[in-house]
CSV table of N, CA and C in Angstrom, one decimal:
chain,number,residue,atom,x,y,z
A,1151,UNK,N,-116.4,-137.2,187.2
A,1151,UNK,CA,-116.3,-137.5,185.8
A,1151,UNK,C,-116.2,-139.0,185.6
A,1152,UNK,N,-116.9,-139.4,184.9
A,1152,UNK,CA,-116.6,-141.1,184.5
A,1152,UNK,C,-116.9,-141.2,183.4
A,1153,UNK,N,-116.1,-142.4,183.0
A,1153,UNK,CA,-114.9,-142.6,181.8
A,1153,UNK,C,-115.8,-143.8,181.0
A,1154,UNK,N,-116.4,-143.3,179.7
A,1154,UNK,CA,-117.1,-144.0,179.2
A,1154,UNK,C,-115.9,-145.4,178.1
A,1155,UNK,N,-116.2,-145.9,178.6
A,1155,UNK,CA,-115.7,-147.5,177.7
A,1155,UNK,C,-116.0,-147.9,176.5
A,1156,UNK,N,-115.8,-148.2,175.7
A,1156,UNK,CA,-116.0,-149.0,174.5
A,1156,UNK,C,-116.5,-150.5,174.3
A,1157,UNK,N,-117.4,-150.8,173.5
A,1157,UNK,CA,-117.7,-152.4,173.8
A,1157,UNK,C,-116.5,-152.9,172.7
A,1158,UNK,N,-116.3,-153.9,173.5
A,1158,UNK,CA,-115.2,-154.5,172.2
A,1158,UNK,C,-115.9,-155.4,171.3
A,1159,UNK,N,-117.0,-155.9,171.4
A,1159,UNK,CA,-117.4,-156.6,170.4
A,1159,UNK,C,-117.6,-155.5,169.1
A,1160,UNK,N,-118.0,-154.3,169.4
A,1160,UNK,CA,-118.7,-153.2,168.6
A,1160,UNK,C,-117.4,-152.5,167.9
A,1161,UNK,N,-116.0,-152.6,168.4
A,1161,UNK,CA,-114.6,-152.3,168.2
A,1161,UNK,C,-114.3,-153.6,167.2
A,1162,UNK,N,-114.1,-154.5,167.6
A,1162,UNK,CA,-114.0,-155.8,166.3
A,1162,UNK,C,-114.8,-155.7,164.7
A,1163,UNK,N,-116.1,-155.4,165.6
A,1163,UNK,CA,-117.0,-154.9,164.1
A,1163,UNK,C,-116.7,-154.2,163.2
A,1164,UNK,N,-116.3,-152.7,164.0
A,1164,UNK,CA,-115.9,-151.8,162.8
A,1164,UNK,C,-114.5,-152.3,162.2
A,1165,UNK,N,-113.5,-153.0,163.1
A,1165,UNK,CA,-112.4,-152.7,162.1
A,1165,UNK,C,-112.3,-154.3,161.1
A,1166,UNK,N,-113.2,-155.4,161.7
A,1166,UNK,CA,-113.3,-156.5,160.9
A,1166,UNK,C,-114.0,-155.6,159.3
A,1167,UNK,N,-115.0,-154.6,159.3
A,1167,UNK,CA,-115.8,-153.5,158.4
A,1167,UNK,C,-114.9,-153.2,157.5
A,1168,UNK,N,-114.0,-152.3,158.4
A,1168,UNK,CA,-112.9,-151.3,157.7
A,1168,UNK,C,-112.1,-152.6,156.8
A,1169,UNK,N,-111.5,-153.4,157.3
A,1169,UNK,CA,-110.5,-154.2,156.8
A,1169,UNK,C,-111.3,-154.6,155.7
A,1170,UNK,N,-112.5,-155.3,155.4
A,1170,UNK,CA,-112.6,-156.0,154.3
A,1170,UNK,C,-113.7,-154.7,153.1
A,1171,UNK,N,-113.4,-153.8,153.4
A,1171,UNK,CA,-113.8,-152.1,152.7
A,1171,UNK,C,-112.2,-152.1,152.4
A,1172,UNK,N,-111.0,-152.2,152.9
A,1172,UNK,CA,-109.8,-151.9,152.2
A,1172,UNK,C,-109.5,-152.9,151.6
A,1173,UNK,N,-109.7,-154.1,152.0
A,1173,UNK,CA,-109.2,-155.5,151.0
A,1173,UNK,C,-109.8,-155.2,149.3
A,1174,UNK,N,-111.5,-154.7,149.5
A,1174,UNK,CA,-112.3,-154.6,148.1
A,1174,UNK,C,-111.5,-153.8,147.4
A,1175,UNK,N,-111.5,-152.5,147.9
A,1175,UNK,CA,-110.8,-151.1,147.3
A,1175,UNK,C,-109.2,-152.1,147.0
A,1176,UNK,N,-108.3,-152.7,147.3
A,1176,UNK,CA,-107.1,-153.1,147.2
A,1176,UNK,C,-107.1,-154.4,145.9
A,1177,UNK,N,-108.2,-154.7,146.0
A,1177,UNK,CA,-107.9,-155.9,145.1
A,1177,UNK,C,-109.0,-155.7,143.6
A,1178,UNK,N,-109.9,-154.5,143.8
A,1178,UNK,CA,-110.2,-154.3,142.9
A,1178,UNK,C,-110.3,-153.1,141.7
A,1179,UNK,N,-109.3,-152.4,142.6
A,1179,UNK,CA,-109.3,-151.2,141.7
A,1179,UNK,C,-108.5,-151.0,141.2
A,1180,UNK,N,-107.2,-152.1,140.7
A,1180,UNK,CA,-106.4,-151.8,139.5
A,1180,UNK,C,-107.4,-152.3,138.4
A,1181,UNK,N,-108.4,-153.1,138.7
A,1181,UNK,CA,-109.3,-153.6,137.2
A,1181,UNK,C,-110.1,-152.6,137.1
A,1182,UNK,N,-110.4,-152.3,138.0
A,1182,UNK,CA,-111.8,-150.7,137.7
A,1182,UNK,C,-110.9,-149.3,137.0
A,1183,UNK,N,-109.7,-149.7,137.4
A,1183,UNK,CA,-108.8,-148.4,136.3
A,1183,UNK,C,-108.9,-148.6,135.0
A,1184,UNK,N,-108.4,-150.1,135.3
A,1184,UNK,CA,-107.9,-150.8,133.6
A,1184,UNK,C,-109.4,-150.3,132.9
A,1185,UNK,N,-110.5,-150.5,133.1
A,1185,UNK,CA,-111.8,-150.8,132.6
A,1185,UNK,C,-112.3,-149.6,132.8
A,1186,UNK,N,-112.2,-147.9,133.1
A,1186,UNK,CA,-112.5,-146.8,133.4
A,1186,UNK,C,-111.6,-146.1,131.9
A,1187,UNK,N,-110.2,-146.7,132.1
A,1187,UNK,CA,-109.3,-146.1,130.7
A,1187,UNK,C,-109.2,-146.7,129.6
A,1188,UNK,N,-109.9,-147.8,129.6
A,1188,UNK,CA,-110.1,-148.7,128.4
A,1188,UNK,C,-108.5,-149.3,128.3
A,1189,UNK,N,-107.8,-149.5,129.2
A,1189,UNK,CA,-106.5,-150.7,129.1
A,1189,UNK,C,-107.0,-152.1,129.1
A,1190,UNK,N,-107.1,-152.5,128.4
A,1190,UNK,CA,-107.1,-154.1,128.5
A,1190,UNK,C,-105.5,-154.6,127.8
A,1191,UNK,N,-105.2,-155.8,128.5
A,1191,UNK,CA,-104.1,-156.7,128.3
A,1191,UNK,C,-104.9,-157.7,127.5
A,1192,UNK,N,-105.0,-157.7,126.1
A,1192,UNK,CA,-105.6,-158.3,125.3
A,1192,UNK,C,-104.1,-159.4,124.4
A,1193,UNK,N,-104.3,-160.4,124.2
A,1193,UNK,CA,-103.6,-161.0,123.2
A,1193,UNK,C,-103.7,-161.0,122.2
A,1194,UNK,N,-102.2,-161.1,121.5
A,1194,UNK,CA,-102.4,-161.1,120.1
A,1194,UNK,C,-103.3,-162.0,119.1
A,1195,UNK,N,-104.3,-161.2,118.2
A,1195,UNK,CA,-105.0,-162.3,117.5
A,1195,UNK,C,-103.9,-163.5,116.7
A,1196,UNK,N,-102.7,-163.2,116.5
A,1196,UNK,CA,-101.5,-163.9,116.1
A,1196,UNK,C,-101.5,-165.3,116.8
A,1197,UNK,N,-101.7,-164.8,118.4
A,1197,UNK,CA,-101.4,-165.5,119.3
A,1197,UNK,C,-102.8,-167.0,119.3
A,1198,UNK,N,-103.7,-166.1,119.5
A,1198,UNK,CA,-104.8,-167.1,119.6
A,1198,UNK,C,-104.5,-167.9,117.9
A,1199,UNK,N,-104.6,-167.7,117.2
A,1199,UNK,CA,-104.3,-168.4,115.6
A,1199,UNK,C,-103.2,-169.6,116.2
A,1200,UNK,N,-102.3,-169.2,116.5
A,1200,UNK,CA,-100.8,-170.5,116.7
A,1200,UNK,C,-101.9,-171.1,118.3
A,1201,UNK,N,-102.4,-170.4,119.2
A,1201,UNK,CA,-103.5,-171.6,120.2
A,1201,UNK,C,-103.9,-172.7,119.3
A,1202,UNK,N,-104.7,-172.0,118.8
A,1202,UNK,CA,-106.3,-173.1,117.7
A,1202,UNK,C,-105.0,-173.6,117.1
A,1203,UNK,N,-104.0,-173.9,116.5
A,1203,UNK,CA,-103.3,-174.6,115.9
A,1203,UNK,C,-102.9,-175.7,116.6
A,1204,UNK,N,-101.9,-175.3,117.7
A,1204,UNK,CA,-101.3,-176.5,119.0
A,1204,UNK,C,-102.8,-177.0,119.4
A,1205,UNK,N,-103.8,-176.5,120.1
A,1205,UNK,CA,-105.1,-177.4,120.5
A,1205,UNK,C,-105.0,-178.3,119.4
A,1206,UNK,N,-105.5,-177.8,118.2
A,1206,UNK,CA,-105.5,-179.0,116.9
A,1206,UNK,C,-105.1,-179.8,116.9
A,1207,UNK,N,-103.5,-179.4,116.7
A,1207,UNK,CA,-102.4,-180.8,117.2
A,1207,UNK,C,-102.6,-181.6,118.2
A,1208,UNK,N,-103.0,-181.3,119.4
A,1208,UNK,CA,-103.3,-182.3,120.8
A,1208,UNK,C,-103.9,-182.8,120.8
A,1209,UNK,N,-105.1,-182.3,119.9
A,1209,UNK,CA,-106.3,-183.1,119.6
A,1209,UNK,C,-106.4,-184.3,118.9
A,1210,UNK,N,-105.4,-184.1,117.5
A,1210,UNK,CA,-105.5,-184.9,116.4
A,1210,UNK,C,-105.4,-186.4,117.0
A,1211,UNK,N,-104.9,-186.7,118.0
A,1211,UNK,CA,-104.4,-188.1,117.9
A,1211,UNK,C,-105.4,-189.0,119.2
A,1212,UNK,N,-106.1,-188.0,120.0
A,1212,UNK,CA,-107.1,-188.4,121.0
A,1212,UNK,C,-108.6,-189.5,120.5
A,1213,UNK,N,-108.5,-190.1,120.4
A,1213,UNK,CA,-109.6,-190.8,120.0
A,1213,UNK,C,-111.2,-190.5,121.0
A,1214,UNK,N,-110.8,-189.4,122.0
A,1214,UNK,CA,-112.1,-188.9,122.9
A,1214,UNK,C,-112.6,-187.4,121.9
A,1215,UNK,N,-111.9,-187.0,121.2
A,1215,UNK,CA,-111.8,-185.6,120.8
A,1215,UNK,C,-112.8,-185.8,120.1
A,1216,UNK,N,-113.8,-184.8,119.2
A,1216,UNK,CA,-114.5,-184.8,117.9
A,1216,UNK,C,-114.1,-183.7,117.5
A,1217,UNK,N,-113.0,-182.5,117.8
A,1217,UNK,CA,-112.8,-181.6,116.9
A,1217,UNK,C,-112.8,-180.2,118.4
A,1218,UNK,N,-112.3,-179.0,117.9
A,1218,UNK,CA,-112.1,-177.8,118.5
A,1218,UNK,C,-113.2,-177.1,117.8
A,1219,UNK,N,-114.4,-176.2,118.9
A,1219,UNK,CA,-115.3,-175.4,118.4
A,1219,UNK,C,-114.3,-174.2,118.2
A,1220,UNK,N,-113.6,-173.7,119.5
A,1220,UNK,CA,-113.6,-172.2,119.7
A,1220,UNK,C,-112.5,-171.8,120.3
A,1221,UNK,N,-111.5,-171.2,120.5
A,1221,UNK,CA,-110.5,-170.4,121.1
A,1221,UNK,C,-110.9,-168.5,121.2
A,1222,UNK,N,-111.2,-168.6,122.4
A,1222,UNK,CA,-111.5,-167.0,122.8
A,1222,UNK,C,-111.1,-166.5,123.8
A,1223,UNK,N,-110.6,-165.1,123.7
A,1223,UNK,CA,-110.2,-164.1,125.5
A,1223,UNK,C,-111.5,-164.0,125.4
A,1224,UNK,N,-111.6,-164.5,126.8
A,1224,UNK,CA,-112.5,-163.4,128.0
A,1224,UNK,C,-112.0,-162.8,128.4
A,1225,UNK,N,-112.2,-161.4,128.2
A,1225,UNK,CA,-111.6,-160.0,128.9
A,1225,UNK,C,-112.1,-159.8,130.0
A,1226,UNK,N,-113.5,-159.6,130.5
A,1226,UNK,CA,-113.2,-159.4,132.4
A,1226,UNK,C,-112.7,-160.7,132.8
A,1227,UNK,N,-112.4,-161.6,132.9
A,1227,UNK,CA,-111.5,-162.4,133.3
A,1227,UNK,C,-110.4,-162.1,133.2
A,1228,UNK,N,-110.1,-162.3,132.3
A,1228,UNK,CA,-108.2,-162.4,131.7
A,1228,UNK,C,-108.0,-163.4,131.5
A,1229,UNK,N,-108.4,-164.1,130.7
A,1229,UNK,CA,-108.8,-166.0,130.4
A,1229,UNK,C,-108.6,-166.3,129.1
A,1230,UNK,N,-107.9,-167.2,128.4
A,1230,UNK,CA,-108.9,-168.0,127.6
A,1230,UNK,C,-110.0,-169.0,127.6
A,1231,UNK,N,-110.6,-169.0,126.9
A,1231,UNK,CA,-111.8,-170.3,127.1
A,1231,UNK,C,-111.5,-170.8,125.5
A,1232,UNK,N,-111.4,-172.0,126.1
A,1232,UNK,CA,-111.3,-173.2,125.3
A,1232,UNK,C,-112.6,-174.4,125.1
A,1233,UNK,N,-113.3,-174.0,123.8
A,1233,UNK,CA,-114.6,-175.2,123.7
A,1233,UNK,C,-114.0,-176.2,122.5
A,1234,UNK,N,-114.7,-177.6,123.3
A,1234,UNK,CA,-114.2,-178.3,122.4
A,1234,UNK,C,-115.0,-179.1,122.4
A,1235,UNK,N,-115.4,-180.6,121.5
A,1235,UNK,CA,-116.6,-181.6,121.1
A,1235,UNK,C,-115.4,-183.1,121.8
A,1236,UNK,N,-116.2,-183.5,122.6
A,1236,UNK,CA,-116.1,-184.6,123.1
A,1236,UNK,C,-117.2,-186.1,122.8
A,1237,UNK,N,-116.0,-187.1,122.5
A,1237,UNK,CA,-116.8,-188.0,122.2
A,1237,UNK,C,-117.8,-188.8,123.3
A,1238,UNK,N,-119.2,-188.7,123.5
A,1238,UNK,CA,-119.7,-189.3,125.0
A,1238,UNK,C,-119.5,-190.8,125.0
A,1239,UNK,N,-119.3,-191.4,124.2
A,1239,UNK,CA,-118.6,-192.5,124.5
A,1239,UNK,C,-117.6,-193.3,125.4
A,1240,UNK,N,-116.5,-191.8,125.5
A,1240,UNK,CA,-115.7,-192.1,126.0
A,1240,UNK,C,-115.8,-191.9,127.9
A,1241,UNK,N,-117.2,-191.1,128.2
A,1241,UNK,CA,-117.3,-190.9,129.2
A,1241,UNK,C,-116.1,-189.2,130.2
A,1242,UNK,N,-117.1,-189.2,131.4
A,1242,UNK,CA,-116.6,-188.0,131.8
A,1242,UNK,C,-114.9,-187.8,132.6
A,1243,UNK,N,-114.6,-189.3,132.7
A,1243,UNK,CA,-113.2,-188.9,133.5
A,1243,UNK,C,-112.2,-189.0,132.2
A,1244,UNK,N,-112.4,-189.2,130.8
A,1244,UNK,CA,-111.5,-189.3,130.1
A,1244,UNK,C,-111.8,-187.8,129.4
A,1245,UNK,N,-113.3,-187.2,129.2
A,1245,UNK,CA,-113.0,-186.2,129.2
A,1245,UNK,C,-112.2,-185.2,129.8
A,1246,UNK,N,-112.6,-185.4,131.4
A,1246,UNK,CA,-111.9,-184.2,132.5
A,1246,UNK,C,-110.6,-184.3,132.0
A,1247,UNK,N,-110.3,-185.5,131.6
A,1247,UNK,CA,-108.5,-185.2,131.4
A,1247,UNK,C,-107.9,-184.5,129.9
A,1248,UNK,N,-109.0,-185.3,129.3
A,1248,UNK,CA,-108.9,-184.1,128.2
A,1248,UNK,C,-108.5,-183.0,127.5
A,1249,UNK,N,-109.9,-182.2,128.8
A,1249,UNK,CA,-109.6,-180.7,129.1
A,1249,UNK,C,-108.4,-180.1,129.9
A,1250,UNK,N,-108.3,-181.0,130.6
A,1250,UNK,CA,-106.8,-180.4,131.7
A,1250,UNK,C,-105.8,-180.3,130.7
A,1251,UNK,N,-105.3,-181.5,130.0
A,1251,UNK,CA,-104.9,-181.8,128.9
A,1251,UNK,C,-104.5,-180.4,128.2
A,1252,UNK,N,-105.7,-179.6,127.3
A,1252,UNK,CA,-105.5,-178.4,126.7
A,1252,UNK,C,-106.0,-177.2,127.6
A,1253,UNK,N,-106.1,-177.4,129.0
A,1253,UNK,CA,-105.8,-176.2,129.8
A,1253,UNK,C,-104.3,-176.2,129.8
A,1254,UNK,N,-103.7,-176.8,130.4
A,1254,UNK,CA,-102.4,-176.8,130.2
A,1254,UNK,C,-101.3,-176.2,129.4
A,1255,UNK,N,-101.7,-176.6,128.0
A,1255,UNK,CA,-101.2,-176.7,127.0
A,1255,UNK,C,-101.3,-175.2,126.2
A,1256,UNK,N,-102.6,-174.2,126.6
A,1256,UNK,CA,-103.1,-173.4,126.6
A,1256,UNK,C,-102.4,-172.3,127.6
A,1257,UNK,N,-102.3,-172.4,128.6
A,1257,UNK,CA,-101.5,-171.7,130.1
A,1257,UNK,C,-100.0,-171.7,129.6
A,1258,UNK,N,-99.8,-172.9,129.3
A,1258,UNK,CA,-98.4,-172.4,128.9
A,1258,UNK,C,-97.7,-171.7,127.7
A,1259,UNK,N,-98.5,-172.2,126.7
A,1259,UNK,CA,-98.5,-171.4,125.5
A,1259,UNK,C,-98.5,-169.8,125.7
A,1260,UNK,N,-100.0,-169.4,126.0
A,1260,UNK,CA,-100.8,-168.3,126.3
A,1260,UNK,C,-100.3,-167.5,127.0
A,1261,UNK,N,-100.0,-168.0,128.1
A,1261,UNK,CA,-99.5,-167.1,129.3
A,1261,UNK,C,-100.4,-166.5,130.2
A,1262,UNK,N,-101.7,-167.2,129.9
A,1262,UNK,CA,-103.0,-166.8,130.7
A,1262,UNK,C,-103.6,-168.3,130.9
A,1263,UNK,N,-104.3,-168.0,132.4
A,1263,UNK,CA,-104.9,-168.7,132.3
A,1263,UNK,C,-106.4,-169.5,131.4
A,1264,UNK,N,-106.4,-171.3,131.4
A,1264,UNK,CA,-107.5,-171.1,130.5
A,1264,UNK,C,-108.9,-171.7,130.9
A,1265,UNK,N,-109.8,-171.7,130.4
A,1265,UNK,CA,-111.0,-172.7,131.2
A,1265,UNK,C,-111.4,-173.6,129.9
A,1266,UNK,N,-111.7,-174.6,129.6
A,1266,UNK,CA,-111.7,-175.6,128.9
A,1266,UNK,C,-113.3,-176.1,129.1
A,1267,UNK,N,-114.0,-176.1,127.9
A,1267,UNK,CA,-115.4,-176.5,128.2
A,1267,UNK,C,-115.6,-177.8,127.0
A,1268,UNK,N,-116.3,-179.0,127.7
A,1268,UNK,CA,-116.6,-179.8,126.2
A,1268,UNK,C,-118.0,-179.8,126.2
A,1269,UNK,N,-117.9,-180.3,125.3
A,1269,UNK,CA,-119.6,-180.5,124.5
A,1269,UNK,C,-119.6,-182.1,123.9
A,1270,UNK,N,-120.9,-182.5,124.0
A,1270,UNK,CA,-120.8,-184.0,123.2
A,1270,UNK,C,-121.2,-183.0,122.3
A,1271,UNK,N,-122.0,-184.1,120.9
A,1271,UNK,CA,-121.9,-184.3,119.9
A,1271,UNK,C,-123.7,-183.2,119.6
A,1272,UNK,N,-124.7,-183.6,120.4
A,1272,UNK,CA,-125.9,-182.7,120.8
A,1272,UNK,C,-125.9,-181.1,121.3
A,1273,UNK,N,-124.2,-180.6,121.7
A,1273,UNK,CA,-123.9,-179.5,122.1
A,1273,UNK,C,-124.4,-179.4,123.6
A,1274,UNK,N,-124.8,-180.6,124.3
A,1274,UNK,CA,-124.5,-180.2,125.9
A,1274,UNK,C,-123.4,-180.7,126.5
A,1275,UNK,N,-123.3,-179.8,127.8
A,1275,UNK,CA,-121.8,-179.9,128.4
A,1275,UNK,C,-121.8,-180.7,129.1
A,1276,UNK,N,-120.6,-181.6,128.8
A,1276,UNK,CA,-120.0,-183.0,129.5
A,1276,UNK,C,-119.4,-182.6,130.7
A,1277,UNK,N,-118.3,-181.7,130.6
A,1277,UNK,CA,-117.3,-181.3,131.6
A,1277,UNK,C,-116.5,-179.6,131.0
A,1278,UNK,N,-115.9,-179.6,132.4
A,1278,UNK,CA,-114.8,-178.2,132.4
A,1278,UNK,C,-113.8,-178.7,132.9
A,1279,UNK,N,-112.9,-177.5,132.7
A,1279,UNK,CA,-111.6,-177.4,133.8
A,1279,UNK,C,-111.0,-176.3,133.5
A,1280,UNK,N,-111.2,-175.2,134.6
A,1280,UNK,CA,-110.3,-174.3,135.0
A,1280,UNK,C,-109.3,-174.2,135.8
A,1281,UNK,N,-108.7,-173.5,135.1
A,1281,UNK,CA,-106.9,-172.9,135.8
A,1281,UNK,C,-107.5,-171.7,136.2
């Protein structure tokens, strides 16, 4: 009788396989429940109204700002997104900070995280910043 062996490269395979088959199934299917039973963790439209208010406020005194387009949840995310009009005058690194600026300001308010998009004055995008 002789005793068949296993290759171990072909033993690594399957369970490097298996492992990242249980990581998907582990990390994805409390959202495929949420999104199967219709739960969404949606915020209050209350909540986004007092957002678009404070952005306002942070904005008012920025001389890079031209105004707040938009305060919205993205639901498959779990985000808000924050668009706003940037002056191109002022250039891209005073925008970047801009945005961090009311990601921040957004994240902490919100309790979610936010992505911040600007726009010059033509409606193309200057910069982002996500949390």
């Amino acid at each position: 009788m002789t005793r068949r062996s296993r290759h171990p490269a072909k033993t690594l395979l399957l369970l490097a396989a298996f492992g990242a088959a249980a990581w998907g199934v582990y990390r994805y299917w409390p959202a495929l429940n949420q999104q199967i039973r219709g739960e969404e963790k949606r915020p209050d439209p209350e909540l986004i109204e007092r957002l678009q208010e404070q952005v306002v406020e942070l904005l008012e005194g920025d001389p890079c700002s031209l105004g707040l387009q938009d305060v919205a949840w993205r639901r498959n995310e779990g985000r808000f997104v924050v668009r706003l009009d940037a002056d191109p005058a002022c250039g891209h690194s005073a925008a970047k900070e801009l945005c961090a600026r009311v990601a921040r300001l957004v994240t902490a308010k919100g309790g979610h995280p936010a992505s911040v998009f600007a726009y010059n004055g033509a409606g193309e995008p200057v910069t982002q910043y996500i949390e």
